[in-house]
Short mmCIF file of C-alpha atoms and ligand atoms in Angstrom, two decimals:
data_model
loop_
_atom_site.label_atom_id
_atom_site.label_comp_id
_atom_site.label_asym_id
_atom_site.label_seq_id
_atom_site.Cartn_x
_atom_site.Cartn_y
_atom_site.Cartn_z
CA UNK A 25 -5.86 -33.70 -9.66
CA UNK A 26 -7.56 -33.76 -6.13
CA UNK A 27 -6.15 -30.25 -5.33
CA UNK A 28 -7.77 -28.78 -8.18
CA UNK A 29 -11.01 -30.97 -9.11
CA UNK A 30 -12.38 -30.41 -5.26
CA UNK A 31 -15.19 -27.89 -5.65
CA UNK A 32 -15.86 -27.54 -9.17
CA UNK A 33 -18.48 -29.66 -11.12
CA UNK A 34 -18.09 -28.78 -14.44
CA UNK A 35 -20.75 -28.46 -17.68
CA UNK A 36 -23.43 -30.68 -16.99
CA UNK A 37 -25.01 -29.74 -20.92
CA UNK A 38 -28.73 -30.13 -20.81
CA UNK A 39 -28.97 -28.86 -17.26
CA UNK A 40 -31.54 -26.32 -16.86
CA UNK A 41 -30.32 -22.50 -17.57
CA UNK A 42 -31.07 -19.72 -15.15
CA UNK A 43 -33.06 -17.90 -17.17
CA UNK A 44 -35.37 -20.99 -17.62
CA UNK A 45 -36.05 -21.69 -14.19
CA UNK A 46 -34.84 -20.86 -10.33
CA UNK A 47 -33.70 -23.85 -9.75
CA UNK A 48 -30.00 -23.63 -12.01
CA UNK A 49 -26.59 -23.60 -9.97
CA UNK A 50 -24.95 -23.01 -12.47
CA UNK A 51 -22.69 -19.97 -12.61
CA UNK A 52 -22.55 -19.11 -16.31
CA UNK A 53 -19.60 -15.68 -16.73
CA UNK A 54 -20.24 -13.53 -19.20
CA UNK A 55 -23.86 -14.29 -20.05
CA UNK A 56 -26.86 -11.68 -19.71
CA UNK A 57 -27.70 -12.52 -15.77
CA UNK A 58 -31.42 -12.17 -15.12
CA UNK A 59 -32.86 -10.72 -11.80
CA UNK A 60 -35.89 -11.95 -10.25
CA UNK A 61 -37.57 -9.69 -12.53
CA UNK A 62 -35.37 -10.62 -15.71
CA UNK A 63 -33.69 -7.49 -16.05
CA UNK A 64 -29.83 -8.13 -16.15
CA UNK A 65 -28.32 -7.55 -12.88
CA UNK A 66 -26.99 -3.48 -12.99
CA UNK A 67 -24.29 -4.07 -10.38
CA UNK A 68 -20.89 -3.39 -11.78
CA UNK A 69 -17.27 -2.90 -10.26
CA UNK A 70 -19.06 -4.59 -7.25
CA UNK A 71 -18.55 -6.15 -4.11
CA UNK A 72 -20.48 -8.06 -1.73
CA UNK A 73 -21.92 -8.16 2.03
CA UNK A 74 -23.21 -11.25 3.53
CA UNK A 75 -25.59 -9.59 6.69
CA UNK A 76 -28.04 -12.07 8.53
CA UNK A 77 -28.20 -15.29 5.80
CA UNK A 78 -28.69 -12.89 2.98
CA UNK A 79 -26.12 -11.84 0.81
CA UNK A 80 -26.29 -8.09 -0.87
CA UNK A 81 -24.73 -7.14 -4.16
CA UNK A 82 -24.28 -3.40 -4.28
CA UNK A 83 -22.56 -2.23 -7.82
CA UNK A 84 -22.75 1.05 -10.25
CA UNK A 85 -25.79 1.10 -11.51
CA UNK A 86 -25.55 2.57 -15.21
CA UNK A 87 -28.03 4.19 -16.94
CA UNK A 88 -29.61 1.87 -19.70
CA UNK A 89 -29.27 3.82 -23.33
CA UNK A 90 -33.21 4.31 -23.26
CA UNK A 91 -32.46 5.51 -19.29
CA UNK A 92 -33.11 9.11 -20.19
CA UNK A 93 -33.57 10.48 -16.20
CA UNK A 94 -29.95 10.82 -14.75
CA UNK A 95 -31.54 10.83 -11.25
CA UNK A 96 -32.00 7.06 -11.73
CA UNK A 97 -27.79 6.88 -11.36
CA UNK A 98 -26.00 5.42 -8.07
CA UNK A 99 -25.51 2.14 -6.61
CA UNK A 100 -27.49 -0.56 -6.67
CA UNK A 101 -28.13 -3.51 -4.41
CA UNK A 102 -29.66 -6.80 -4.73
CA UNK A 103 -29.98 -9.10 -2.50
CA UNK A 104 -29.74 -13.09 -2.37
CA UNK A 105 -29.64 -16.58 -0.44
CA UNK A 106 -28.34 -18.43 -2.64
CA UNK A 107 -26.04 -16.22 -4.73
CA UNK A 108 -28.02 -17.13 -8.04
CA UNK A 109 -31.13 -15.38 -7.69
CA UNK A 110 -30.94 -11.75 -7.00
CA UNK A 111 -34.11 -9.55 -6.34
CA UNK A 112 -33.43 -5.91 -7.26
CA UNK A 113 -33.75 -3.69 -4.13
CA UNK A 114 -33.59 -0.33 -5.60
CA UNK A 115 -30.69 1.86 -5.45
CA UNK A 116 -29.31 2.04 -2.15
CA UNK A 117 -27.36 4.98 -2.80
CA UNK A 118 -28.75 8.07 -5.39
CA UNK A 119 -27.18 11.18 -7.30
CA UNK A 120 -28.91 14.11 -5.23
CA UNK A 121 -31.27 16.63 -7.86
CA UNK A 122 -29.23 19.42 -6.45
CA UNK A 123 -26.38 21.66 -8.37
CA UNK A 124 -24.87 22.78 -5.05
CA UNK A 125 -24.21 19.04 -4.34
CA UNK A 126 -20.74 17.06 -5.34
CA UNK A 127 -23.69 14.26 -5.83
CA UNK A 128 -25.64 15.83 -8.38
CA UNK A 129 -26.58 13.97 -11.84
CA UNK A 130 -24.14 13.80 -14.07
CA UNK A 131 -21.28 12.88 -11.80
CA UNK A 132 -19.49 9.32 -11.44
CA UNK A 133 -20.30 6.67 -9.15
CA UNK A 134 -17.93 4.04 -9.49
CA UNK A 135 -16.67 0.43 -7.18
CA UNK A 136 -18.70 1.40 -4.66
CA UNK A 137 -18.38 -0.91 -1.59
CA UNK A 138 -20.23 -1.49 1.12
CA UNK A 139 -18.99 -2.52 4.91
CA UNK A 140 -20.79 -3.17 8.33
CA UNK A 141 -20.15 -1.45 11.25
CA UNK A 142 -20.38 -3.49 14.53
CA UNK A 143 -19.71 -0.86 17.16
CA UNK A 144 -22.29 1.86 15.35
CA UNK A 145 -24.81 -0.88 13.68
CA UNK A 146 -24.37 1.17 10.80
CA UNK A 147 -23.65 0.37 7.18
CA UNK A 148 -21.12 2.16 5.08
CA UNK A 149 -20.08 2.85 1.38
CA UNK A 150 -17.26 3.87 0.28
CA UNK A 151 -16.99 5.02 -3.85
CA UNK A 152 -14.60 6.61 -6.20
CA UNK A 153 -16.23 9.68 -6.84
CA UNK A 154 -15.79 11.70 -9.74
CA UNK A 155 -17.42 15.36 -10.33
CA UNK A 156 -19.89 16.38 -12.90
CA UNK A 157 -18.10 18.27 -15.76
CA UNK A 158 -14.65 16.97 -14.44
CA UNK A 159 -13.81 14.11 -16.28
CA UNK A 160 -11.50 11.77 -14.01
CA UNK A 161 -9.48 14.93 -12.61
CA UNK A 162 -11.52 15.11 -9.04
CA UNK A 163 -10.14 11.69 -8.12
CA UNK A 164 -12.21 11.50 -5.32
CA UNK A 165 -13.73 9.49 -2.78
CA UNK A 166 -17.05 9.90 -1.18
CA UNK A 167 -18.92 7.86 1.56
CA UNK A 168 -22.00 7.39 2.83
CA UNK A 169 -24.13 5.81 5.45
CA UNK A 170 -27.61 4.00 6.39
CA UNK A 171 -29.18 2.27 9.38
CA UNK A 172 -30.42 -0.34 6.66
CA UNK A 173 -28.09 -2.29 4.73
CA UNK A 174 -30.71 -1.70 1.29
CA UNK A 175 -30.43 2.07 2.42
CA UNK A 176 -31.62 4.84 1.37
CA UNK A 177 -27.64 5.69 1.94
CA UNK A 178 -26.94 9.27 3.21
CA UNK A 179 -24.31 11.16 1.40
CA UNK A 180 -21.95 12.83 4.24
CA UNK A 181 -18.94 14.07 1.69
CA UNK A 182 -16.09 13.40 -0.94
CA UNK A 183 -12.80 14.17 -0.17
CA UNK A 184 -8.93 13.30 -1.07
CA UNK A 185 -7.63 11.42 1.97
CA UNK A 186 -4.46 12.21 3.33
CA UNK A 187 -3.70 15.86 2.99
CA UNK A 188 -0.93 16.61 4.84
CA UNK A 189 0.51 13.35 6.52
CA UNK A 190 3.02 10.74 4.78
CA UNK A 191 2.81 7.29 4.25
CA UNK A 192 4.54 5.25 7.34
CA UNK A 193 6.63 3.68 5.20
CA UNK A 194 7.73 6.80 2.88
CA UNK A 195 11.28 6.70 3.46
CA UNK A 196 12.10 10.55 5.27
CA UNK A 197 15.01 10.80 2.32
CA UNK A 198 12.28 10.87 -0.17
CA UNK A 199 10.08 13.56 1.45
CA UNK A 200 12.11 16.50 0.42
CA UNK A 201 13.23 15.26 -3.62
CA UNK A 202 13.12 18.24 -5.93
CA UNK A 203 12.03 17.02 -9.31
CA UNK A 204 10.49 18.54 -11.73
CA UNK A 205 7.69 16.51 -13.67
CA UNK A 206 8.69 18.37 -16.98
CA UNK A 207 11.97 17.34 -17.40
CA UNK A 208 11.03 13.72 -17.20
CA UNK A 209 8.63 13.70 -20.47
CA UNK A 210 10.30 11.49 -22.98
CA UNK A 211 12.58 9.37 -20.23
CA UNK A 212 10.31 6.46 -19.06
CA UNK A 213 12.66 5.01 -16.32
CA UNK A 214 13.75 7.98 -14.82
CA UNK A 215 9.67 8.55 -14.48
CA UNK A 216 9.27 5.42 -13.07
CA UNK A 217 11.89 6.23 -10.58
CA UNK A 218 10.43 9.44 -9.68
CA UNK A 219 7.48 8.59 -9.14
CA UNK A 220 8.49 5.15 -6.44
CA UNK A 221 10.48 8.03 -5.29
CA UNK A 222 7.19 10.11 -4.12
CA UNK A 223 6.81 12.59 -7.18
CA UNK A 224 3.27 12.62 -7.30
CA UNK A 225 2.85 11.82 -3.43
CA UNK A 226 4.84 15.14 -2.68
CA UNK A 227 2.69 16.88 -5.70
CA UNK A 228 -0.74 16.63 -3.80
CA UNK A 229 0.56 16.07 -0.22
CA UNK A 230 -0.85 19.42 0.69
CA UNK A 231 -4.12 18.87 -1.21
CA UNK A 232 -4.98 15.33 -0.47
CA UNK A 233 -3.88 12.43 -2.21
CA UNK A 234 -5.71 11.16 -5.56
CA UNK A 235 -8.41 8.24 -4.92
CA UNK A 236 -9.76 6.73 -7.67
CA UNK A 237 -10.43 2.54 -8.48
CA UNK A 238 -10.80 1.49 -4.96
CA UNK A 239 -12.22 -1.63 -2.26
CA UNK A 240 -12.48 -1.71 1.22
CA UNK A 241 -11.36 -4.34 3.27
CA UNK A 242 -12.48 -5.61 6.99
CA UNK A 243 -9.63 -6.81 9.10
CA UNK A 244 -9.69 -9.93 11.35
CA UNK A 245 -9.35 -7.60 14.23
CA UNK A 246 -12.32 -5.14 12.95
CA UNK A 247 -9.59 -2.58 11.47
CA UNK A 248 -11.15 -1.40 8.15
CA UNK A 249 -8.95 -0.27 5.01
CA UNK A 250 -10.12 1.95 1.92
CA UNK A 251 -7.40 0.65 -0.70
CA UNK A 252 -7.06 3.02 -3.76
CA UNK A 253 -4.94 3.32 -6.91
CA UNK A 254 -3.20 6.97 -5.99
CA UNK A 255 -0.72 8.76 -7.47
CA UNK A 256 -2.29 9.04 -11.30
CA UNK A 257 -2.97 5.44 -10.81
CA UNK A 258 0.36 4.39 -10.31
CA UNK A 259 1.16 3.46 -7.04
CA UNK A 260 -2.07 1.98 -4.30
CA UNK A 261 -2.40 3.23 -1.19
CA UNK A 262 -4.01 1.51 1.97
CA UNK A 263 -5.58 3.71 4.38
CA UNK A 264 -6.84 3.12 7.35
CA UNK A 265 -10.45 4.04 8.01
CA UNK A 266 -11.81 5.61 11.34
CA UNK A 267 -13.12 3.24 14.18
CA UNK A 268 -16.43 4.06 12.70
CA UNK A 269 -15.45 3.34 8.99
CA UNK A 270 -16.43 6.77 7.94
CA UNK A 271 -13.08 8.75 7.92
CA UNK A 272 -9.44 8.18 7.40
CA UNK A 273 -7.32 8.03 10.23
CA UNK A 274 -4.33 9.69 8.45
CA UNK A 275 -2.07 6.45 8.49
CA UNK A 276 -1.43 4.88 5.53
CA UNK A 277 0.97 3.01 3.41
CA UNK A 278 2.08 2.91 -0.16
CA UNK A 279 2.05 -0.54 -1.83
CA UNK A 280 3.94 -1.56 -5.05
CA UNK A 281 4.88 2.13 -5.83
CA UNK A 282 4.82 3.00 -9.33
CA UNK A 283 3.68 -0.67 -10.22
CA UNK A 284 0.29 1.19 -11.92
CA UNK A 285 -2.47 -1.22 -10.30
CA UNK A 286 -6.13 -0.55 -10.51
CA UNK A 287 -9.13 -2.67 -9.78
CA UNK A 288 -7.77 -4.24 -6.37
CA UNK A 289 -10.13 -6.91 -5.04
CA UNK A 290 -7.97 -8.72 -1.60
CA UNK A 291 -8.86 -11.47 0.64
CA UNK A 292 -7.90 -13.41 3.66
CA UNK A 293 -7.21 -16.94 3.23
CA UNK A 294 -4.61 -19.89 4.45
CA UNK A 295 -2.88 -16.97 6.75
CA UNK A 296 -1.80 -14.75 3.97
CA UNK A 297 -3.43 -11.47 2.61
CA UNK A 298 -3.62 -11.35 -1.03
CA UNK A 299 -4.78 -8.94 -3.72
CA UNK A 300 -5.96 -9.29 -7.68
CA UNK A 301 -5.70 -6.36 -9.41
CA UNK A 302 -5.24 -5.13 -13.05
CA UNK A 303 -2.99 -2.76 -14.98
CA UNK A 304 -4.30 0.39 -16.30
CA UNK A 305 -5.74 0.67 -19.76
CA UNK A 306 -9.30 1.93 -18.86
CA UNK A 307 -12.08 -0.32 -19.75
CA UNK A 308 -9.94 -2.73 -21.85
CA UNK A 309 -9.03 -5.93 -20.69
CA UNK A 310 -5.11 -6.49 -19.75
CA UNK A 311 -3.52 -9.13 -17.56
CA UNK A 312 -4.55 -9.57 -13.92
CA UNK A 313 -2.23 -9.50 -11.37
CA UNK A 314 -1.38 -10.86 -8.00
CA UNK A 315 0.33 -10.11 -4.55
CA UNK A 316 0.62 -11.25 -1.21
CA UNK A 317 1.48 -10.14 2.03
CA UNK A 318 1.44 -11.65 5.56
CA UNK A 319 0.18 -8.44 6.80
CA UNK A 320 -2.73 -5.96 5.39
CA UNK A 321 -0.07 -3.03 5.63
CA UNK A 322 2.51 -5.02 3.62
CA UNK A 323 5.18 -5.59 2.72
CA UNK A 324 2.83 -7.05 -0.52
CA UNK A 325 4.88 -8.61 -3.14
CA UNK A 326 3.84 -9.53 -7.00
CA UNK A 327 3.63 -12.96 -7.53
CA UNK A 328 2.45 -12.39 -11.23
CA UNK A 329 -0.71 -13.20 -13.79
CA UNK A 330 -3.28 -15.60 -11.52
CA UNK A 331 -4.78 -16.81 -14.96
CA UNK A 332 -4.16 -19.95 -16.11
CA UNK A 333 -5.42 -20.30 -19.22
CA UNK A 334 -4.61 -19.72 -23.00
CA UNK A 335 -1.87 -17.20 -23.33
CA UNK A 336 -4.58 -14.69 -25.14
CA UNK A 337 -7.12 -15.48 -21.94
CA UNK A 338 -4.55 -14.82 -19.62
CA UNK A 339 -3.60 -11.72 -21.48
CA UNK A 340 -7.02 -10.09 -20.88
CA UNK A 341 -8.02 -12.06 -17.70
CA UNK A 342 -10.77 -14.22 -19.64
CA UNK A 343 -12.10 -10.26 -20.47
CA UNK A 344 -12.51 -9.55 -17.08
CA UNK A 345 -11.23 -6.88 -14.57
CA UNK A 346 -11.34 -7.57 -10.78
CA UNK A 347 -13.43 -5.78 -8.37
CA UNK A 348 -13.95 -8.48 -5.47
CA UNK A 349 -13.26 -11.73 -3.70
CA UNK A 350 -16.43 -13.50 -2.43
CA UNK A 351 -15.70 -15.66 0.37
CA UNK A 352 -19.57 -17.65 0.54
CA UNK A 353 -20.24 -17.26 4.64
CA UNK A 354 -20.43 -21.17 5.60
CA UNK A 355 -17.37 -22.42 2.85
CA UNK A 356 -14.17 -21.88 5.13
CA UNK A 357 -10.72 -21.20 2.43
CA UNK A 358 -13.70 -20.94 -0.76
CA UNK A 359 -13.31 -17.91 -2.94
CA UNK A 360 -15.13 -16.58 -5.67
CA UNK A 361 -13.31 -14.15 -8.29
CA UNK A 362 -15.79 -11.58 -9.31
CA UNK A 363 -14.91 -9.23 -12.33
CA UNK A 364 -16.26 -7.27 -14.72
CA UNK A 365 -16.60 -7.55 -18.80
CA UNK A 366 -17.14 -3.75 -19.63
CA UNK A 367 -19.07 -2.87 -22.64
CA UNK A 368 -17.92 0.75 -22.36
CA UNK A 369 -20.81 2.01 -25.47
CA UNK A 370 -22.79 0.66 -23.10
CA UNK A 371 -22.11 0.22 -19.65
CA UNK A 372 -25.28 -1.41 -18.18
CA UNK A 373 -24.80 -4.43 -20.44
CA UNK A 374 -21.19 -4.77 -18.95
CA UNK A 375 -21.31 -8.57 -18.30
CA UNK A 376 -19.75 -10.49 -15.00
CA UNK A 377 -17.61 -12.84 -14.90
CA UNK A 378 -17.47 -15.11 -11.98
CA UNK A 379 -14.67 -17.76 -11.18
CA UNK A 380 -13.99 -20.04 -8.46
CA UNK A 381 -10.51 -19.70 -6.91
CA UNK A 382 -8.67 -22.40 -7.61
CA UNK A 383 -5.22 -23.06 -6.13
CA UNK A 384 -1.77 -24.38 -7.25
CA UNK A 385 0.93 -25.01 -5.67
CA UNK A 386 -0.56 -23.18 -2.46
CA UNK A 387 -0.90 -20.06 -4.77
CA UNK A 388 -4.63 -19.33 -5.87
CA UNK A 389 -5.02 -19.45 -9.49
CA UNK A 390 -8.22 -18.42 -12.17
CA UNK A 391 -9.43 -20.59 -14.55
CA UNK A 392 -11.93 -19.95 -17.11
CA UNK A 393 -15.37 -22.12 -16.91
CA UNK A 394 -18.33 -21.80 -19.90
CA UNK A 395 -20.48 -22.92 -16.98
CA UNK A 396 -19.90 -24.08 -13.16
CA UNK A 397 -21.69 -24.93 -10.65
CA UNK A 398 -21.86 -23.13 -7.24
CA UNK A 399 -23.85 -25.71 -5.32
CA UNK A 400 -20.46 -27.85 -5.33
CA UNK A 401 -18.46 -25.49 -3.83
CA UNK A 402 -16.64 -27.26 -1.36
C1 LIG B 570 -10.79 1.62 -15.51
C2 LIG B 570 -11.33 1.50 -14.12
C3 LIG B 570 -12.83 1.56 -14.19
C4 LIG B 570 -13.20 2.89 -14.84
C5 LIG B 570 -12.54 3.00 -16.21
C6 LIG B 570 -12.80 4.34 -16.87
O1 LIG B 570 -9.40 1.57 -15.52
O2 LIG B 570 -10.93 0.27 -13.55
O3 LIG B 570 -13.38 1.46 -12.91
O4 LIG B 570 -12.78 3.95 -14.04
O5 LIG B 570 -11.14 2.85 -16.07
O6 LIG B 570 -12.08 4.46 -18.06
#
């Protein structure tokens, strides 16, 4: 069908693989993918920045097994012109050697992304940030800056946005609900309901809300929003960052409360907003989800599982988890799903997986591809 069969080339067997040569377009998911050194690329729960005709991959950098110096931990970037052959440039953003810093070895880095600040030339990452010792309790988020997009990235702080304001579209009847988590154990829907119902929101409204699996997103107008999964994962929040992208302005919304999304990855295309995202069982696979909204702050609404493939592919998103929507700079309405195959025994061999966005029936769909080829994008 024309819809579907415009921009991929499919499996051209014979052709050249990357790791034999520079010249391959071919996209291949899941396999080891070489740098310019040969060192699979160490960029996961990634995003990317296209600045001045290059593009630049920052991820998590994980420590190989043999990695024994925890000071080599923080995000990575590579950069690219042709989305195929990336060139390590160092980490862009490093754990500090220093025990009186939240940024010390030892504590998480993860989805870091990185955005470009027009009015202060600067660039800025935004990461979940979880403390050494801690486990996932800090749900954090932590930011930095640089003058240069490869960095070095200065750490400025971590913090859980929104202490002390409410969502604009927390209904006021909601704000003052006595419940008490306790008597909830054992009764799954009246959870549910508590917690659409602000149970959690109310819990840490004083403290700052929870932050963890997060993206940021640039607005048509320049508005920029840090999008986390809040509320012990269960319901997102989209916040609005600061004019300069490096604090939260204190307005945010709630989006499909007590729907438990992680892994949000949203772009802009055909006049709608829409986000992938995944449900929440850690670094398994489940199925991907997706919503759409006509406006960043909602209202967003589910239109179900984006895969189309076998019913166990779609069931674990081809083994994949979101993390972001490339939009190449000069393909107008072409989108690239970019997720992540964790090996969670060993992270740094977590393997990408790479789709084109196809669409159906004016809804964008995923497909799984052995191979594809990105120089027939169109
Ligand atoms: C996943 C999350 C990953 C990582 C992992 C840890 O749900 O998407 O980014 O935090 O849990 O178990």
């Amino acid at each position: 069908m024309k819809k579907f069969s415009f921009f991929i080339s499919i499996i051209i067997l014979g052709f050249t693989s990357r790791a034999e040569g520079q010249n391959s377009s071919l996209i291949k998911p899941g396999e080891i993918w070489p740098d310019t050194e040969g060192k699979h690329i160490n960029a996961h729960g990634g995003g990317i920045l296209h600045y001045k005709g290059t593009y630049y991959w920052f991820g998590e950098s994980r420590l190989p097994r043999t990695e024994k110096d925890r000071t080599m931990y923080g995000v990575s970037c590579y950069s690219s012109t042709d989305l195929l052959n990336w060139k390590n440039e160092g980490l862009a953003l490093r754990v500090i050697n220093d025990t009186s810093s939240l940024l010390q070895p030892g504590c998480v880095i993860e989805r870091p992304k990185v955005i470009y600040n027009k009015k202060t030339k600067k660039f800025v990452t935004w990461f979940h940030h979880e403390l050494k010792g801690q486990g996932y309790r800090a749900a954090m988020t932590g930011v930095a800056a640089s003058n240069n997009i490869t960095g070095p990235y200065e750490y400025i702080r971590s913090l859980r946005p929104n202490a002390g304001v409410w969502p604009v579209n927390f209904p006021a009847g909601f704000k003052n609900i006595s419940v008490n988590e306790s008597d909830l154990k054992g009764k799954p829907a009246e959870r549910i309901k508590a917690v659409k119902e602000g149970l959690y929101l109310r819990r840490d409204f004083t403290g700052g809300q929870m932050a963890r699996d997060m993206t940021l997103f640039v607005d048509r107008n320049g508005k920029a929003y840090h999008i986390h999964s809040s509320e012990e994962n269960m319901t997102l929040h989209f916040s609005e960052l600061t004019d300069d992208y490096l604090d939260f302005t204190g307005i945010y919304y709630r989006v499909l409360p007590a729907e438990s999304n992680e892994a949000p990855a949203i772009f802009f295309a055909k006049g709608k907003y829409y986000m992938f995202s995944s449900g929440t069982t850690g670094w398994k696979p489940n199925p991907a989800r997706l919503a759409v909204a006509d406006k960043m702050t909602g209202e967003w609404k589910s239109l179900g599982n984006p895969c189309r493939g076998t019913e166990e592919e779609n069931r674990i998103t081809f083994g994949s988890q979101s993390t972001f929507v490339l939009s190449p700079k000069d393909k107008k309405n072409i989108f690239i799903f970019m997720g992540d195959r964790w090996t969670p025994e060993n992270l740094a061999d977590s393997r990408y997986i790479w789709l084109p966005v196809e669409w159906e029936n004016g809804v964008p769909v995923i497909k799984w591809y052995r191979e594809w080829n990105i120089m027939e994008l169109k």
